[in-house]
PDB file of C-alpha atoms and ligand atoms in Angstrom:
ATOM      1  CA  MET A   1      12.829 -39.195  47.652  1.00  0.00           C
ATOM      2  CA  PHE A   2      13.283 -41.789  50.401  1.00  0.00           C
ATOM      3  CA  ASN A   3      11.812 -39.784  53.259  1.00  0.00           C
ATOM      4  CA  ARG A   4       8.308 -41.050  52.611  1.00  0.00           C
ATOM      5  CA  PHE A   5       9.560 -44.366  53.968  1.00  0.00           C
ATOM      6  CA  PHE A   6      11.310 -42.962  57.049  1.00  0.00           C
ATOM      7  CA  PRO A   7      10.098 -44.298  60.400  1.00  0.00           C
ATOM      8  CA  ASP A   8       9.113 -41.767  63.080  1.00  0.00           C
ATOM      9  CA  ARG A   9      11.638 -43.397  65.403  1.00  0.00           C
ATOM     10  CA  TYR A  10      14.269 -46.104  65.020  1.00  0.00           C
ATOM     11  CA  VAL A  11      15.481 -47.967  68.127  1.00  0.00           C
ATOM     12  CA  ALA A  12      17.675 -50.984  68.861  1.00  0.00           C
ATOM     13  CA  SER A  13      14.896 -53.155  70.284  1.00  0.00           C
ATOM     14  CA  THR A  14      11.254 -53.235  71.331  1.00  0.00           C
ATOM     15  CA  TYR A  15      12.570 -53.923  74.805  1.00  0.00           C
ATOM     16  CA  VAL A  16      14.336 -50.573  75.183  1.00  0.00           C
ATOM     17  CA  ILE A  17      11.225 -48.476  74.480  1.00  0.00           C
ATOM     18  CA  ASP A  18      10.098 -46.351  77.438  1.00  0.00           C
ATOM     19  CA  PHE A  19       6.434 -47.369  77.474  1.00  0.00           C
ATOM     20  CA  GLU A  20       5.647 -45.517  80.714  1.00  0.00           C
ATOM     21  CA  LYS A  21       6.729 -42.342  78.985  1.00  0.00           C
ATOM     22  CA  LEU A  22       4.520 -43.085  75.958  1.00  0.00           C
ATOM     23  CA  TYR A  23       1.573 -43.629  78.274  1.00  0.00           C
ATOM     24  CA  SER A  24       2.226 -40.364  80.112  1.00  0.00           C
ATOM     25  CA  GLU A  25       2.286 -38.651  76.725  1.00  0.00           C
ATOM     26  CA  GLY A  26      -1.253 -39.857  76.067  1.00  0.00           C
ATOM     27  CA  VAL A  27      -0.697 -43.069  74.103  1.00  0.00           C
ATOM     28  CA  LYS A  28      -3.389 -45.598  75.000  1.00  0.00           C
ATOM     29  CA  GLY A  29      -3.036 -48.301  72.359  1.00  0.00           C
ATOM     30  CA  LEU A  30      -0.038 -50.244  71.041  1.00  0.00           C
ATOM     31  CA  ILE A  31       0.025 -52.276  67.846  1.00  0.00           C
ATOM     32  CA  PHE A  32       2.844 -54.798  67.536  1.00  0.00           C
ATOM     33  CA  ASP A  33       4.274 -56.892  64.770  1.00  0.00           C
ATOM     34  CA  ILE A  34       5.380 -60.277  66.204  1.00  0.00           C
ATOM     35  CA  ASP A  35       8.171 -61.922  64.201  1.00  0.00           C
ATOM     36  CA  ASN A  36      11.561 -60.329  64.784  1.00  0.00           C
ATOM     37  CA  THR A  37       9.869 -57.490  66.682  1.00  0.00           C
ATOM     38  CA  LEU A  38       8.946 -59.373  69.879  1.00  0.00           C
ATOM     39  CA  VAL A  39      10.607 -62.772  69.375  1.00  0.00           C
ATOM     40  CA  PRO A  40      12.736 -64.462  66.679  1.00  0.00           C
ATOM     41  CA  HIS A  41      10.813 -65.515  63.569  1.00  0.00           C
ATOM     42  CA  GLY A  42       8.312 -68.293  64.376  1.00  0.00           C
ATOM     43  CA  ALA A  43       9.215 -68.512  68.079  1.00  0.00           C
ATOM     44  CA  PRO A  44       6.703 -68.745  70.931  1.00  0.00           C
ATOM     45  CA  ALA A  45       6.570 -65.951  73.493  1.00  0.00           C
ATOM     46  CA  ASP A  46       9.551 -66.034  75.832  1.00  0.00           C
ATOM     47  CA  GLU A  47       9.813 -64.736  79.383  1.00  0.00           C
ATOM     48  CA  ARG A  48      10.889 -61.309  78.209  1.00  0.00           C
ATOM     49  CA  ALA A  49       7.817 -60.973  75.966  1.00  0.00           C
ATOM     50  CA  GLU A  50       5.476 -62.253  78.674  1.00  0.00           C
ATOM     51  CA  GLU A  51       6.875 -59.779  81.177  1.00  0.00           C
ATOM     52  CA  LEU A  52       6.591 -56.928  78.699  1.00  0.00           C
ATOM     53  CA  PHE A  53       2.902 -57.524  78.042  1.00  0.00           C
ATOM     54  CA  ALA A  54       2.130 -58.056  81.745  1.00  0.00           C
ATOM     55  CA  LYS A  55       3.737 -54.653  82.326  1.00  0.00           C
ATOM     56  CA  LEU A  56       1.907 -52.977  79.441  1.00  0.00           C
ATOM     57  CA  LYS A  57      -1.432 -54.225  80.764  1.00  0.00           C
ATOM     58  CA  ARG A  58      -0.522 -52.999  84.261  1.00  0.00           C
ATOM     59  CA  ILE A  59       0.258 -49.552  82.858  1.00  0.00           C
ATOM     60  CA  GLY A  60      -3.144 -49.541  81.201  1.00  0.00           C
ATOM     61  CA  PHE A  61      -2.364 -49.943  77.494  1.00  0.00           C
ATOM     62  CA  GLY A  62      -4.617 -51.675  75.038  1.00  0.00           C
ATOM     63  CA  CYS A  63      -2.448 -54.011  72.954  1.00  0.00           C
ATOM     64  CA  CYS A  64      -3.082 -55.633  69.588  1.00  0.00           C
ATOM     65  CA  LEU A  65      -0.784 -57.887  67.561  1.00  0.00           C
ATOM     66  CA  ILE A  66      -0.991 -57.655  63.796  1.00  0.00           C
ATOM     67  CA  SER A  67       0.768 -60.295  61.773  1.00  0.00           C
ATOM     68  CA  ASN A  68       0.885 -61.238  58.123  1.00  0.00           C
ATOM     69  CA  ASN A  69       1.232 -64.809  59.348  1.00  0.00           C
ATOM     70  CA  GLN A  70      -1.669 -67.221  59.744  1.00  0.00           C
ATOM     71  CA  GLU A  71      -3.732 -67.774  62.885  1.00  0.00           C
ATOM     72  CA  PRO A  72      -1.908 -70.838  64.330  1.00  0.00           C
ATOM     73  CA  ARG A  73       1.366 -68.879  64.513  1.00  0.00           C
ATOM     74  CA  VAL A  74      -0.261 -65.847  66.117  1.00  0.00           C
ATOM     75  CA  LYS A  75      -2.266 -67.990  68.571  1.00  0.00           C
ATOM     76  CA  MET A  76       0.862 -69.876  69.578  1.00  0.00           C
ATOM     77  CA  PHE A  77       2.679 -66.631  70.368  1.00  0.00           C
ATOM     78  CA  ASN A  78      -0.358 -65.219  72.169  1.00  0.00           C
ATOM     79  CA  LYS A  79      -0.932 -68.285  74.382  1.00  0.00           C
ATOM     80  CA  ASN A  80       0.620 -66.781  77.516  1.00  0.00           C
ATOM     81  CA  ILE A  81       0.314 -63.161  76.396  1.00  0.00           C
ATOM     82  CA  GLN A  82      -3.458 -62.891  75.939  1.00  0.00           C
ATOM     83  CA  VAL A  83      -3.956 -59.694  74.005  1.00  0.00           C
ATOM     84  CA  ASP A  84      -6.068 -58.967  70.939  1.00  0.00           C
ATOM     85  CA  TYR A  85      -4.708 -59.912  67.545  1.00  0.00           C
ATOM     86  CA  VAL A  86      -5.322 -59.738  63.815  1.00  0.00           C
ATOM     87  CA  TYR A  87      -3.753 -62.474  61.679  1.00  0.00           C
ATOM     88  CA  ASN A  88      -3.241 -62.612  57.900  1.00  0.00           C
ATOM     89  CA  ALA A  89      -3.176 -58.816  58.128  1.00  0.00           C
ATOM     90  CA  HIS A  90      -1.828 -58.056  54.632  1.00  0.00           C
ATOM     91  CA  LYS A  91       0.459 -55.278  55.872  1.00  0.00           C
ATOM     92  CA  PRO A  92       1.185 -52.746  54.406  1.00  0.00           C
ATOM     93  CA  SER A  93      -2.553 -52.581  53.647  1.00  0.00           C
ATOM     94  CA  THR A  94      -3.987 -50.091  56.129  1.00  0.00           C
ATOM     95  CA  LYS A  95      -7.198 -52.071  56.688  1.00  0.00           C
ATOM     96  CA  ASN A  96      -6.053 -54.101  59.665  1.00  0.00           C
ATOM     97  CA  TYR A  97      -4.221 -51.225  61.364  1.00  0.00           C
ATOM     98  CA  MET A  98      -7.670 -49.604  61.418  1.00  0.00           C
ATOM     99  CA  LYS A  99      -9.216 -52.820  62.689  1.00  0.00           C
ATOM    100  CA  ALA A 100      -6.626 -53.027  65.490  1.00  0.00           C
ATOM    101  CA  MET A 101      -7.484 -49.476  66.614  1.00  0.00           C
ATOM    102  CA  GLU A 102     -11.175 -50.290  66.446  1.00  0.00           C
ATOM    103  CA  ILE A 103     -10.620 -53.337  68.693  1.00  0.00           C
ATOM    104  CA  MET A 104      -8.665 -51.241  71.212  1.00  0.00           C
ATOM    105  CA  GLY A 105     -11.004 -48.258  70.984  1.00  0.00           C
ATOM    106  CA  THR A 106      -8.167 -45.903  70.072  1.00  0.00           C
ATOM    107  CA  LYS A 107      -7.447 -43.457  67.257  1.00  0.00           C
ATOM    108  CA  ALA A 108      -4.326 -42.758  65.225  1.00  0.00           C
ATOM    109  CA  ASP A 109      -3.405 -39.885  67.555  1.00  0.00           C
ATOM    110  CA  ASN A 110      -3.260 -42.057  70.695  1.00  0.00           C
ATOM    111  CA  THR A 111      -1.851 -45.237  69.159  1.00  0.00           C
ATOM    112  CA  VAL A 112       1.737 -46.260  68.395  1.00  0.00           C
ATOM    113  CA  PHE A 113       2.860 -49.013  66.048  1.00  0.00           C
ATOM    114  CA  ILE A 114       6.034 -51.041  66.642  1.00  0.00           C
ATOM    115  CA  GLY A 115       7.563 -53.308  63.973  1.00  0.00           C
ATOM    116  CA  ASP A 116      10.805 -54.435  62.354  1.00  0.00           C
ATOM    117  CA  GLN A 117      10.130 -54.021  58.630  1.00  0.00           C
ATOM    118  CA  LEU A 118      10.097 -50.721  56.779  1.00  0.00           C
ATOM    119  CA  PHE A 119       8.135 -51.645  53.687  1.00  0.00           C
ATOM    120  CA  THR A 120       5.392 -53.640  55.377  1.00  0.00           C
ATOM    121  CA  ASP A 121       5.146 -52.630  59.048  1.00  0.00           C
ATOM    122  CA  VAL A 122       6.170 -48.987  59.028  1.00  0.00           C
ATOM    123  CA  TRP A 123       4.834 -48.173  55.573  1.00  0.00           C
ATOM    124  CA  GLY A 124       1.373 -49.429  56.535  1.00  0.00           C
ATOM    125  CA  ALA A 125       1.410 -47.544  59.832  1.00  0.00           C
ATOM    126  CA  LYS A 126       2.458 -44.347  58.101  1.00  0.00           C
ATOM    127  CA  ARG A 127      -0.302 -44.626  55.566  1.00  0.00           C
ATOM    128  CA  ALA A 128      -2.795 -45.273  58.369  1.00  0.00           C
ATOM    129  CA  GLY A 129      -1.509 -42.098  60.070  1.00  0.00           C
ATOM    130  CA  ILE A 130      -0.189 -43.987  63.109  1.00  0.00           C
ATOM    131  CA  PRO A 131       3.020 -42.858  64.842  1.00  0.00           C
ATOM    132  CA  ASN A 132       5.523 -45.663  64.394  1.00  0.00           C
ATOM    133  CA  ILE A 133       8.727 -47.073  65.830  1.00  0.00           C
ATOM    134  CA  LEU A 134      11.035 -49.226  63.723  1.00  0.00           C
ATOM    135  CA  VAL A 135      13.083 -51.739  65.727  1.00  0.00           C
ATOM    136  CA  LYS A 136      16.147 -53.706  64.677  1.00  0.00           C
ATOM    137  CA  PRO A 137      15.119 -57.281  63.822  1.00  0.00           C
ATOM    138  CA  ILE A 138      15.829 -59.728  66.668  1.00  0.00           C
ATOM    139  CA  HIS A 139      17.208 -62.503  64.500  1.00  0.00           C
ATOM    140  CA  PRO A 140      19.353 -61.647  61.471  1.00  0.00           C
ATOM    141  CA  LYS A 141      18.830 -64.969  59.622  1.00  0.00           C
ATOM    142  CA  GLU A 142      15.809 -64.615  57.356  1.00  0.00           C
ATOM    143  CA  GLU A 143      14.055 -65.979  54.300  1.00  0.00           C
ATOM    144  CA  ILE A 144      15.341 -64.847  50.931  1.00  0.00           C
ATOM    145  CA  GLN A 145      12.421 -62.526  50.095  1.00  0.00           C
ATOM    146  CA  ILE A 146      12.989 -60.715  53.383  1.00  0.00           C
ATOM    147  CA  VAL A 147      16.742 -60.547  52.758  1.00  0.00           C
ATOM    148  CA  LEU A 148      16.059 -58.651  49.531  1.00  0.00           C
ATOM    149  CA  LYS A 149      13.761 -56.228  51.323  1.00  0.00           C
ATOM    150  CA  ARG A 150      16.416 -55.723  53.989  1.00  0.00           C
ATOM    151  CA  TYR A 151      18.834 -54.631  51.302  1.00  0.00           C
ATOM    152  CA  LEU A 152      16.391 -51.951  50.166  1.00  0.00           C
ATOM    153  CA  GLU A 153      15.730 -51.026  53.805  1.00  0.00           C
ATOM    154  CA  LYS A 154      19.444 -50.470  54.284  1.00  0.00           C
ATOM    155  CA  ILE A 155      19.439 -47.884  51.509  1.00  0.00           C
ATOM    156  CA  VAL A 156      16.488 -46.002  53.000  1.00  0.00           C
ATOM    157  CA  LEU A 157      17.942 -46.187  56.516  1.00  0.00           C
ATOM    158  CA  HIS A 158      21.216 -44.802  55.237  1.00  0.00           C
ATOM    159  CA  PHE A 159      19.383 -41.650  54.127  1.00  0.00           C
ATOM    160  CA  TYR A 160      17.259 -41.662  57.281  1.00  0.00           C
ATOM    161  CA  LYS A 161      20.361 -41.642  59.511  1.00  0.00           C
ATOM    162  CA  LYS A 162      21.897 -38.908  57.387  1.00  0.00           C
ATOM    163  CA  SER A 163      18.739 -36.810  57.782  1.00  0.00           C
ATOM    164  CA  LEU A 164      18.989 -37.160  61.585  1.00  0.00           C
ATOM    165  CA  ASN A 165      22.556 -35.865  61.567  1.00  0.00           C
ATOM    166  CA  ARG A 166      21.718 -32.747  59.625  1.00  0.00           C
TER     167      ARG A 166
HETATM  168 MG1   MG B   1       8.412 -58.763  61.576  1.00  0.00          MG
END
């Protein structure tokens, strides 16, 4: 019942993902959510984020940010990162996941999506056929509408973790 919402992978942080390994496995494009995936909600890019994207470019990845936020927020984050982005993306609509792949010149079978929300980020990626990694949100303090979604996420993740232990 809940497994349609399960992420392909669930890790503690974006910053523990072995991107070299993904690249060696044939992944060429990465799509990232920003808020609570790369930095706390609304924050500019920090050193850790800047270093990550410098490394990803060195490895050879195409990178695209997709955010449901408006352009000023995305631009502010991207100032020292300088990758492609789609703002006001309406996740979980699949439209802008497709657009991100088009920008990077990749397909669903050589792209990975990384985000912190099950019902927007991961659900959209799944429906677009893109392998996905759910990360724990960086900052636990969130707006009320997200808090409610987190409660529902907890229920799904409970069953997800159980399914992994089987
Ligand atoms: Mg987020």
